[in-house]
Short mmCIF file of C-alpha atoms in Angstrom, two decimals:
data_model
loop_
_atom_site.label_atom_id
_atom_site.label_comp_id
_atom_site.label_asym_id
_atom_site.label_seq_id
_atom_site.Cartn_x
_atom_site.Cartn_y
_atom_site.Cartn_z
CA MET X 1 23.29 -5.83 15.41
CA PRO X 2 20.02 -6.90 13.73
CA LYS X 3 19.68 -10.55 12.84
CA PRO X 4 19.57 -11.55 9.17
CA LEU X 5 16.13 -12.01 7.72
CA ILE X 6 15.43 -15.55 6.51
CA TYR X 7 14.22 -16.19 2.97
CA ALA X 8 13.24 -19.71 1.98
CA HIS X 9 15.14 -20.79 -1.15
CA ARG X 10 12.47 -22.08 -3.55
CA GLY X 11 10.39 -22.57 -0.43
CA SER X 12 11.27 -25.10 2.24
CA SER X 13 12.98 -27.07 -0.49
CA VAL X 14 14.80 -29.76 1.47
CA ASP X 15 11.58 -31.27 2.77
CA HIS X 16 9.19 -30.39 -0.07
CA PRO X 17 9.30 -30.20 -3.88
CA GLU X 18 10.97 -26.90 -4.75
CA ASN X 19 8.98 -23.89 -5.96
CA THR X 20 5.64 -25.55 -5.18
CA ARG X 21 2.73 -24.42 -3.06
CA ALA X 22 3.63 -27.11 -0.51
CA ALA X 23 7.19 -25.78 -0.21
CA PHE X 24 6.08 -22.19 0.30
CA GLN X 25 3.31 -23.11 2.74
CA ALA X 26 5.82 -25.14 4.75
CA ALA X 27 8.19 -22.16 4.78
CA ILE X 28 5.41 -20.06 6.32
CA SER X 29 4.98 -22.65 9.07
CA ASP X 30 8.76 -22.67 9.56
CA GLY X 31 8.70 -18.96 10.34
CA THR X 32 10.47 -17.60 7.28
CA HIS X 33 10.37 -13.86 6.57
CA GLY X 34 10.23 -14.24 2.80
CA PHE X 35 10.45 -16.46 -0.23
CA GLU X 36 13.15 -16.69 -2.89
CA CYS X 37 11.86 -18.09 -6.16
CA ASP X 38 12.76 -18.47 -9.84
CA LEU X 39 10.59 -17.07 -12.62
CA ARG X 40 10.35 -17.99 -16.30
CA LEU X 41 7.99 -17.27 -19.19
CA THR X 42 6.01 -20.00 -20.91
CA LYS X 43 5.36 -20.10 -24.66
CA ASP X 44 1.99 -18.40 -24.11
CA GLY X 45 3.48 -15.67 -21.93
CA GLU X 46 2.57 -16.89 -18.45
CA ILE X 47 5.04 -16.28 -15.61
CA VAL X 48 5.74 -19.57 -13.85
CA VAL X 49 7.72 -20.36 -10.73
CA TRP X 50 10.38 -22.69 -12.11
CA HIS X 51 14.17 -22.90 -11.91
CA ASP X 52 15.38 -25.01 -14.84
CA ALA X 53 15.00 -24.34 -18.55
CA ASN X 54 13.11 -27.61 -18.93
CA MET X 55 11.20 -30.14 -16.82
CA SER X 56 13.73 -32.98 -16.92
CA ARG X 57 15.12 -32.82 -13.38
CA ILE X 58 11.81 -32.26 -11.61
CA ALA X 59 9.23 -34.03 -13.78
CA ASN X 60 11.34 -36.43 -15.88
CA ASN X 61 10.04 -34.74 -19.03
CA LYS X 62 12.09 -32.86 -21.63
CA ALA X 63 9.47 -30.14 -22.18
CA SER X 64 11.05 -26.69 -22.41
CA ILE X 65 9.40 -24.00 -20.31
CA ALA X 66 9.93 -21.32 -22.99
CA HIS X 67 8.52 -23.47 -25.79
CA THR X 68 5.51 -25.01 -24.03
CA ASP X 69 2.14 -23.50 -23.11
CA PHE X 70 1.24 -23.34 -19.44
CA LYS X 71 -1.68 -25.75 -19.83
CA GLU X 72 0.69 -28.41 -21.18
CA LEU X 73 3.22 -27.80 -18.40
CA LYS X 74 0.45 -28.12 -15.84
CA ALA X 75 -0.59 -31.46 -17.33
CA ILE X 76 2.99 -32.71 -17.05
CA TYR X 77 3.55 -31.39 -13.52
CA PRO X 78 0.34 -30.39 -11.74
CA GLN X 79 2.27 -28.72 -8.91
CA ILE X 80 3.74 -26.00 -11.12
CA LEU X 81 2.78 -22.55 -9.84
CA LEU X 82 1.90 -19.39 -11.66
CA PHE X 83 3.66 -16.33 -10.26
CA SER X 84 0.24 -14.80 -9.65
CA GLU X 85 -0.57 -17.69 -7.30
CA LEU X 86 2.64 -17.26 -5.34
CA LEU X 87 2.02 -13.53 -5.14
CA GLU X 88 -1.36 -14.21 -3.55
CA ILE X 89 0.25 -16.52 -0.97
CA ALA X 90 2.95 -13.97 -0.14
CA ILE X 91 0.55 -11.07 0.24
CA ALA X 92 -1.95 -13.07 2.31
CA ASN X 93 0.83 -14.13 4.69
CA LYS X 94 2.85 -10.89 4.58
CA LYS X 95 5.99 -12.56 3.24
CA SER X 96 8.63 -10.68 1.28
CA LEU X 97 9.64 -11.91 -2.16
CA ALA X 98 13.04 -12.23 -3.81
CA LEU X 99 12.30 -12.87 -7.49
CA GLU X 100 15.10 -14.35 -9.58
CA THR X 101 14.87 -14.10 -13.36
CA LYS X 102 16.76 -16.73 -15.33
CA HIS X 103 18.96 -15.95 -18.32
CA PRO X 104 19.73 -16.47 -21.13
CA VAL X 105 16.24 -17.24 -22.44
CA PRO X 106 14.72 -17.05 -25.95
CA THR X 107 12.43 -14.17 -24.95
CA GLY X 108 15.26 -11.96 -23.69
CA ASN X 109 14.09 -9.37 -21.18
CA GLN X 110 10.37 -9.96 -21.70
CA ILE X 111 10.28 -11.71 -18.32
CA GLU X 112 11.36 -8.50 -16.58
CA SER X 113 8.75 -6.51 -18.50
CA LYS X 114 6.00 -8.92 -17.42
CA ILE X 115 7.15 -8.85 -13.81
CA ILE X 116 7.23 -5.05 -13.77
CA GLU X 117 3.71 -4.98 -15.16
CA THR X 118 2.55 -7.44 -12.49
CA ILE X 119 4.12 -5.89 -9.40
CA SER X 120 4.32 -2.18 -10.16
CA GLU X 121 1.31 -1.31 -7.98
CA ILE X 122 1.96 -3.74 -5.14
CA SER X 123 2.84 -2.11 -1.82
CA GLN X 124 1.68 -4.64 0.79
CA ILE X 125 4.96 -6.59 0.85
CA GLU X 126 8.63 -6.00 0.10
CA ILE X 127 9.73 -7.28 -3.29
CA SER X 128 13.26 -7.52 -4.68
CA LEU X 129 14.40 -8.62 -8.13
CA LEU X 130 17.55 -10.73 -8.34
CA SER X 131 19.52 -11.76 -11.40
CA PHE X 132 22.96 -12.83 -12.58
CA SER X 133 22.17 -10.84 -15.74
CA TRP X 134 23.57 -7.30 -15.87
CA LEU X 135 21.03 -6.40 -18.57
CA ALA X 136 18.11 -7.61 -16.46
CA ILE X 137 19.20 -5.54 -13.48
CA GLU X 138 19.70 -2.40 -15.57
CA LYS X 139 16.33 -2.76 -17.32
CA VAL X 140 14.41 -3.07 -14.07
CA GLY X 141 16.39 -0.26 -12.47
CA ARG X 142 15.40 2.07 -15.31
CA GLU X 143 11.76 1.05 -15.65
CA LEU X 144 10.83 0.52 -12.00
CA PRO X 145 13.37 2.53 -9.98
CA LYS X 146 11.51 2.08 -6.70
CA LEU X 147 12.08 -1.70 -6.83
CA GLU X 148 15.10 -3.12 -5.03
CA THR X 149 17.42 -4.70 -7.60
CA VAL X 150 19.91 -7.29 -6.36
CA ALA X 151 22.98 -8.36 -8.32
CA LEU X 152 23.51 -12.09 -7.91
CA LEU X 153 27.25 -12.69 -7.78
CA ASN X 154 29.31 -15.72 -8.71
CA SER X 155 32.94 -16.40 -9.57
CA ILE X 156 32.42 -15.33 -13.19
CA ASN X 157 30.28 -12.19 -13.08
CA THR X 158 31.45 -10.53 -9.83
CA PRO X 159 34.07 -8.19 -11.37
CA ILE X 160 31.61 -6.90 -13.98
CA MET X 161 28.72 -6.52 -11.55
CA GLU X 162 30.84 -4.79 -8.91
CA ARG X 163 32.19 -2.29 -11.42
CA PHE X 164 29.27 -1.59 -13.72
CA SER X 165 25.97 -2.67 -12.12
CA ALA X 166 23.55 -0.09 -10.74
CA ALA X 167 21.98 -2.73 -8.47
CA LYS X 168 20.87 -1.39 -5.11
CA SER X 169 21.91 -4.57 -3.31
CA VAL X 170 24.14 -7.61 -3.83
CA ALA X 171 23.83 -11.35 -3.31
CA PRO X 172 27.16 -13.18 -3.06
CA GLU X 173 27.43 -16.92 -2.54
CA ILE X 174 28.23 -18.20 0.96
CA ILE X 175 31.50 -19.66 -0.41
CA ALA X 176 32.67 -16.15 -1.32
CA ILE X 177 31.76 -14.78 2.11
CA LYS X 178 33.60 -17.59 3.90
CA ALA X 179 36.67 -16.97 1.76
CA ASN X 180 36.57 -13.20 2.30
CA PRO X 181 34.32 -12.15 5.20
CA SER X 182 35.31 -8.48 4.78
CA LEU X 183 33.16 -8.37 1.63
CA VAL X 184 30.04 -7.86 3.75
CA ALA X 185 31.38 -4.71 5.40
CA ARG X 186 32.59 -3.37 2.06
CA TYR X 187 29.23 -3.85 0.36
CA LYS X 188 27.39 -2.33 3.32
CA SER X 189 29.75 0.67 3.32
CA GLU X 190 28.57 1.25 -0.24
CA GLY X 191 24.99 1.48 1.03
CA LYS X 192 23.92 -1.93 -0.25
CA ARG X 193 21.90 -4.58 1.47
CA VAL X 194 23.63 -7.97 1.44
CA PHE X 195 21.76 -11.17 0.59
CA VAL X 196 23.76 -14.42 0.86
CA TRP X 197 22.93 -17.74 -0.82
CA THR X 198 22.53 -20.65 -0.15
CA VAL X 199 23.09 -20.76 3.62
CA ASN X 200 22.22 -24.12 5.20
CA GLU X 201 24.99 -25.03 7.63
CA ILE X 202 24.80 -23.89 11.25
CA ALA X 203 28.30 -22.37 11.21
CA ASP X 204 27.49 -20.45 8.03
CA LEU X 205 24.27 -19.05 9.49
CA GLU X 206 26.18 -17.94 12.57
CA LEU X 207 28.89 -16.33 10.41
CA CYS X 208 26.30 -14.37 8.44
CA ALA X 209 24.78 -13.11 11.68
CA GLU X 210 28.20 -12.06 13.02
CA LEU X 211 29.03 -10.18 9.81
CA GLY X 212 25.75 -8.29 9.68
CA VAL X 213 24.31 -9.92 6.55
CA ASP X 214 20.82 -8.57 5.85
CA VAL X 215 19.18 -11.64 4.31
CA VAL X 216 20.14 -15.32 4.30
CA ILE X 217 18.61 -17.46 1.57
CA THR X 218 18.28 -21.03 2.79
CA ASP X 219 16.83 -24.40 1.79
CA MET X 220 16.16 -25.08 5.48
CA PRO X 221 14.23 -22.15 6.95
CA ALA X 222 13.23 -24.01 10.12
CA ARG X 223 16.90 -24.60 10.96
CA ALA X 224 17.75 -20.96 10.23
CA VAL X 225 14.92 -19.72 12.46
CA SER X 226 16.22 -21.88 15.30
CA VAL X 227 19.92 -21.06 14.88
CA LEU X 228 19.34 -17.33 14.57
CA GLY X 229 17.10 -17.29 17.62
CA TYR X 230 13.79 -16.21 16.17
CA PRO X 231 10.65 -17.08 18.14
#
């Protein structure tokens, strides 16, 4: 059975500031196969690599991503990355990308439209779009059908996503897989790739490998590379 691929969750985010150039460069050195990242739109329409709705947790500043221009965000936190910069890193190093769009946001599905516009002609690397939002998944599936869409699953949205989503793949949480390991076989029998988040513990990495998970998303890519036996 093939080993799971390893995607660095916001880069190598245990040892480096998440979603920064340093975190993604470290993940390359760790031997990761791809990057998972979070994307948001700024007030002036730039796609930035950022998880939270504001800068409080990371930069101790209450600035909202959606209501602040990129130049101002950069002044507050110089390490903030544009998606275009991360794309360059990924392509140069042949790393796959798992792009998560965050919702709800004031601009609705504009983030998906901007991403589609940015990546529609890219063929050098594998790119997937992940979201907890049913609407986001459906929009991308309609407008860029060649792109792999991945339904992020949690305890709230799983019944809706499983029944109504047209996502090509799924991404359950490791807690759900540990509680019901047969989920992996069921999803794969439906022709879906299975991404699992966030997989950091050795036993959980080994479980994912035993079950045939396709991609593990981890904060600790170096550990995952070692546990799963990659060179």
